Amino acid sequence: MHSILGASPFQFTAGTRCAQDIVEVPSTLMEYYAWDPKMLRKFAKHHRTNEPLPRSLSDRLSQSRFMFSGLELESQLFYNHADQYLCGAGPYVKDYPELFDALGAMDRDISSIPSPERPFAMARFTHAIGYAGQYYSYMWSKAIASDLWNRHFADDPLSREAGEHYRASMLSRGGSEPPRQMVERVLGGPVDLSPMLDAFANGSFGAERGR
């Protein structure tokens, strides 16, 4: 969608060819649509009767994704810290054992659940290569998408006015403008972190007002 709606004057600044800080915003925003009860009942229908998903079931389904959201946040924080450690100006490590000892200590500082001496989670941290020091953009994109959803789409996910504003202010611009400029234009001001932080605190990230 980011590329399809791109209207940048240059190919190399079109669509997802933008700053890493905002490249995940469109896909993160779409997660709200996939789990919003109002949207679920529009496409999740019985294969024979075409009856929409009952409200009680769609609500339970939407709430199920928030189980263990705290642990997911801890996992993301570990990846963020590990990414900065691997790509930053931290202390040089001589070998893999020393590296994994350092990451293990980092994991134990963050995790609320006892973890192995050496964090095997790094074995599945595939973005450590492609993002290289920019993995923080996932959490930053969640903050932007959360604020964007709450300001413009939570009450009416299919609002044409809000959709056109989002397209014109951000999606169509690609990487042709500074990311902060685009984000503040589409939001109407600086990013408000409180919806995302409140949702993490009460275990309902992604459902702030999407009910």
Short mmCIF file of C-alpha atoms in Angstrom, two decimals:
data_model
loop_
_atom_site.label_atom_id
_atom_site.label_comp_id
_atom_site.label_asym_id
_atom_site.label_seq_id
_atom_site.Cartn_x
_atom_site.Cartn_y
_atom_site.Cartn_z
CA MET A 1 0.00 0.00 0.00
CA HIS A 2 2.86 2.33 0.83
CA SER A 3 4.29 1.83 -2.66
CA ILE A 4 0.97 1.74 -4.52
CA LEU A 5 -0.09 5.11 -3.10
CA GLY A 6 3.33 6.68 -3.55
CA ALA A 7 3.41 9.94 -5.48
CA SER A 8 7.01 10.95 -4.94
CA PRO A 9 8.63 12.75 -7.90
CA PHE A 10 11.57 10.33 -7.76
CA GLN A 11 11.60 6.54 -7.82
CA PHE A 12 14.30 6.29 -5.18
CA THR A 13 12.14 8.17 -2.65
CA ALA A 14 8.85 6.40 -3.44
CA GLY A 15 6.90 4.11 -1.14
CA THR A 16 8.98 2.21 1.39
CA ARG A 17 12.17 4.00 0.30
CA CYS A 18 11.83 6.25 3.29
CA ALA A 19 13.54 6.69 6.64
CA GLN A 20 13.69 3.48 8.67
CA ASP A 21 12.00 5.35 11.52
CA ILE A 22 8.63 5.28 9.73
CA VAL A 23 8.86 2.39 7.27
CA GLU A 24 6.90 0.05 9.58
CA VAL A 25 4.10 2.51 10.34
CA PRO A 26 1.68 1.42 7.54
CA SER A 27 1.97 -2.31 8.31
CA THR A 28 1.65 -1.68 12.05
CA LEU A 29 -1.45 0.44 11.50
CA MET A 30 -3.02 -2.35 9.44
CA GLU A 31 -2.76 -4.66 12.45
CA TYR A 32 -5.37 -2.46 14.14
CA TYR A 33 -7.72 -3.12 11.24
CA ALA A 34 -7.13 -6.87 11.32
CA TRP A 35 -8.03 -7.08 15.03
CA ASP A 36 -10.64 -4.35 15.42
CA PRO A 37 -14.03 -5.98 16.31
CA LYS A 38 -15.87 -3.65 13.94
CA MET A 39 -13.66 -4.70 11.05
CA LEU A 40 -13.60 -8.39 12.00
CA ARG A 41 -17.36 -8.57 11.63
CA LYS A 42 -17.11 -7.17 8.11
CA PHE A 43 -14.92 -9.93 6.68
CA ALA A 44 -14.92 -12.78 9.21
CA LYS A 45 -18.11 -14.59 8.22
CA HIS A 46 -19.43 -18.14 8.34
CA HIS A 47 -18.43 -20.04 5.20
CA ARG A 48 -21.98 -21.41 4.68
CA THR A 49 -24.44 -18.93 6.15
CA ASN A 50 -22.38 -15.78 5.55
CA GLU A 51 -23.32 -14.69 9.06
CA PRO A 52 -20.79 -12.26 10.55
CA LEU A 53 -18.68 -13.27 13.51
CA PRO A 54 -20.76 -12.83 16.70
CA ARG A 55 -19.81 -9.76 18.71
CA SER A 56 -18.98 -11.82 21.79
CA LEU A 57 -16.59 -14.00 19.78
CA SER A 58 -14.94 -11.11 17.95
CA ASP A 59 -14.37 -9.35 21.27
CA ARG A 60 -12.78 -12.45 22.80
CA LEU A 61 -10.69 -12.99 19.68
CA SER A 62 -9.45 -9.40 19.76
CA GLN A 63 -8.62 -9.63 23.46
CA SER A 64 -6.69 -12.88 23.02
CA ARG A 65 -3.87 -11.12 21.23
CA PHE A 66 -3.06 -9.11 24.34
CA MET A 67 -2.21 -12.15 26.41
CA PHE A 68 1.46 -12.00 27.41
CA SER A 69 1.82 -8.53 25.86
CA GLY A 70 4.18 -7.63 28.71
CA LEU A 71 6.51 -10.47 27.78
CA GLU A 72 6.37 -9.39 24.15
CA LEU A 73 7.37 -5.89 25.21
CA GLU A 74 10.30 -7.27 27.19
CA SER A 75 11.38 -9.26 24.15
CA GLN A 76 11.27 -6.16 21.97
CA LEU A 77 13.23 -4.16 24.54
CA PHE A 78 15.91 -6.85 24.61
CA TYR A 79 16.19 -6.84 20.82
CA ASN A 80 16.43 -3.04 20.83
CA HIS A 81 19.20 -3.03 23.41
CA ALA A 82 21.03 -5.93 21.76
CA ASP A 83 20.86 -4.19 18.39
CA GLN A 84 22.31 -0.99 19.82
CA TYR A 85 25.01 -2.97 21.61
CA LEU A 86 26.00 -4.87 18.48
CA CYS A 87 26.03 -1.83 16.21
CA GLY A 88 26.99 0.91 18.63
CA ALA A 89 30.26 2.13 20.09
CA GLY A 90 30.12 -0.34 22.98
CA PRO A 91 33.05 -2.35 24.33
CA TYR A 92 34.73 -4.60 21.81
CA VAL A 93 34.26 -8.33 22.41
CA LYS A 94 36.92 -10.80 21.41
CA ASP A 95 34.82 -13.89 20.72
CA TYR A 96 31.30 -15.34 20.65
CA PRO A 97 31.31 -16.63 24.25
CA GLU A 98 32.13 -13.14 25.52
CA LEU A 99 29.46 -11.63 23.28
CA PHE A 100 26.76 -14.00 24.47
CA ASP A 101 27.78 -13.49 28.08
CA ALA A 102 27.23 -9.75 27.60
CA LEU A 103 23.88 -10.29 25.91
CA GLY A 104 22.87 -12.76 28.62
CA ALA A 105 23.49 -10.16 31.31
CA MET A 106 21.45 -7.66 29.31
CA ASP A 107 18.58 -10.14 28.94
CA ARG A 108 18.51 -10.85 32.68
CA ASP A 109 18.35 -7.13 33.44
CA ILE A 110 15.29 -6.73 31.21
CA SER A 111 13.36 -9.98 31.54
CA SER A 112 10.95 -10.62 34.41
CA ILE A 113 11.34 -14.38 33.87
CA PRO A 114 14.64 -16.14 34.63
CA SER A 115 16.48 -16.70 31.37
CA PRO A 116 19.36 -18.98 30.36
CA GLU A 117 22.89 -17.82 31.02
CA ARG A 118 23.20 -17.16 27.32
CA PRO A 119 20.10 -15.82 25.49
CA PHE A 120 19.16 -18.20 22.70
CA ALA A 121 16.65 -15.61 21.50
CA MET A 122 19.50 -14.05 19.54
CA ALA A 123 19.44 -17.13 17.31
CA ARG A 124 16.11 -15.97 15.88
CA PHE A 125 16.89 -12.26 15.82
CA THR A 126 17.13 -12.14 12.02
CA HIS A 127 16.69 -8.36 11.89
CA ALA A 128 20.03 -7.91 13.61
CA ILE A 129 21.53 -7.84 10.12
CA GLY A 130 19.04 -5.99 7.92
CA TYR A 131 18.18 -3.28 10.45
CA ALA A 132 21.70 -2.90 11.87
CA GLY A 133 21.30 -0.33 14.64
CA GLN A 134 17.79 0.71 13.62
CA TYR A 135 15.65 -1.99 15.21
CA TYR A 136 14.27 0.66 17.57
CA SER A 137 12.13 1.74 14.59
CA TYR A 138 9.71 -1.12 15.34
CA MET A 139 8.77 0.34 18.72
CA TRP A 140 8.79 3.87 17.32
CA SER A 141 6.47 2.78 14.51
CA LYS A 142 4.15 1.22 17.10
CA ALA A 143 4.02 4.54 18.92
CA ILE A 144 3.22 6.46 15.73
CA ALA A 145 0.62 3.92 14.55
CA SER A 146 -1.02 3.85 17.98
CA ASP A 147 -1.36 7.62 18.03
CA LEU A 148 -2.51 7.68 14.40
CA TRP A 149 -5.20 5.06 15.05
CA ASN A 150 -6.50 6.83 18.14
CA ARG A 151 -6.58 10.28 16.55
CA HIS A 152 -8.06 9.39 13.16
CA PHE A 153 -9.38 5.83 12.80
CA ALA A 154 -10.53 4.34 16.12
CA ASP A 155 -14.06 5.75 15.90
CA ASP A 156 -14.47 5.15 12.17
CA PRO A 157 -11.79 2.86 10.65
CA LEU A 158 -13.22 3.39 7.15
CA SER A 159 -13.41 7.18 7.30
CA ARG A 160 -12.73 8.49 3.80
CA GLU A 161 -11.65 11.85 5.17
CA ALA A 162 -9.13 10.31 7.57
CA GLY A 163 -7.86 7.93 4.90
CA GLU A 164 -7.31 10.72 2.38
CA HIS A 165 -5.53 12.77 5.01
CA TYR A 166 -3.24 9.82 5.82
CA ARG A 167 -2.54 9.20 2.14
CA ALA A 168 -1.80 12.82 1.29
CA SER A 169 0.17 13.60 4.44
CA MET A 170 2.34 10.51 4.67
CA LEU A 171 1.83 7.51 2.39
CA SER A 172 2.15 9.40 -0.87
CA ARG A 173 5.30 11.19 0.27
CA GLY A 174 7.52 8.12 0.67
CA GLY A 175 10.99 9.36 1.56
CA SER A 176 10.74 12.69 -0.22
CA GLU A 177 10.37 14.66 3.03
CA PRO A 178 11.89 14.48 6.52
CA PRO A 179 10.03 11.81 8.53
CA ARG A 180 9.33 14.11 11.48
CA GLN A 181 7.66 16.60 9.16
CA MET A 182 5.37 13.92 7.70
CA VAL A 183 4.53 12.37 11.06
CA GLU A 184 3.63 15.68 12.70
CA ARG A 185 1.55 16.65 9.68
CA VAL A 186 -0.51 13.46 9.67
CA LEU A 187 -0.93 13.51 13.46
CA GLY A 188 -1.48 17.22 13.77
CA GLY A 189 1.42 17.56 16.21
CA PRO A 190 4.21 15.61 17.94
CA VAL A 191 3.74 11.90 18.65
CA ASP A 192 1.78 11.25 21.85
CA LEU A 193 3.26 8.20 23.58
CA SER A 194 0.58 7.93 26.28
CA PRO A 195 -1.91 5.72 24.33
CA MET A 196 0.74 3.10 23.67
CA LEU A 197 2.23 3.24 27.17
CA ASP A 198 -1.19 3.07 28.84
CA ALA A 199 -2.14 0.12 26.66
CA PHE A 200 1.04 -1.73 27.54
CA ALA A 201 0.43 -1.02 31.22
CA ASN A 202 -3.04 -2.55 31.22
CA GLY A 203 -2.22 -5.38 28.82
CA SER A 204 -4.41 -4.21 25.97
CA PHE A 205 -1.95 -2.84 23.45
CA GLY A 206 -3.67 -2.42 20.12
CA ALA A 207 -7.16 -1.98 21.57
CA GLU A 208 -6.84 1.48 23.05
CA ARG A 209 -10.06 2.73 21.48
CA GLY A 210 -10.77 0.10 18.87
CA ARG A 211 -13.90 -1.29 20.46
#
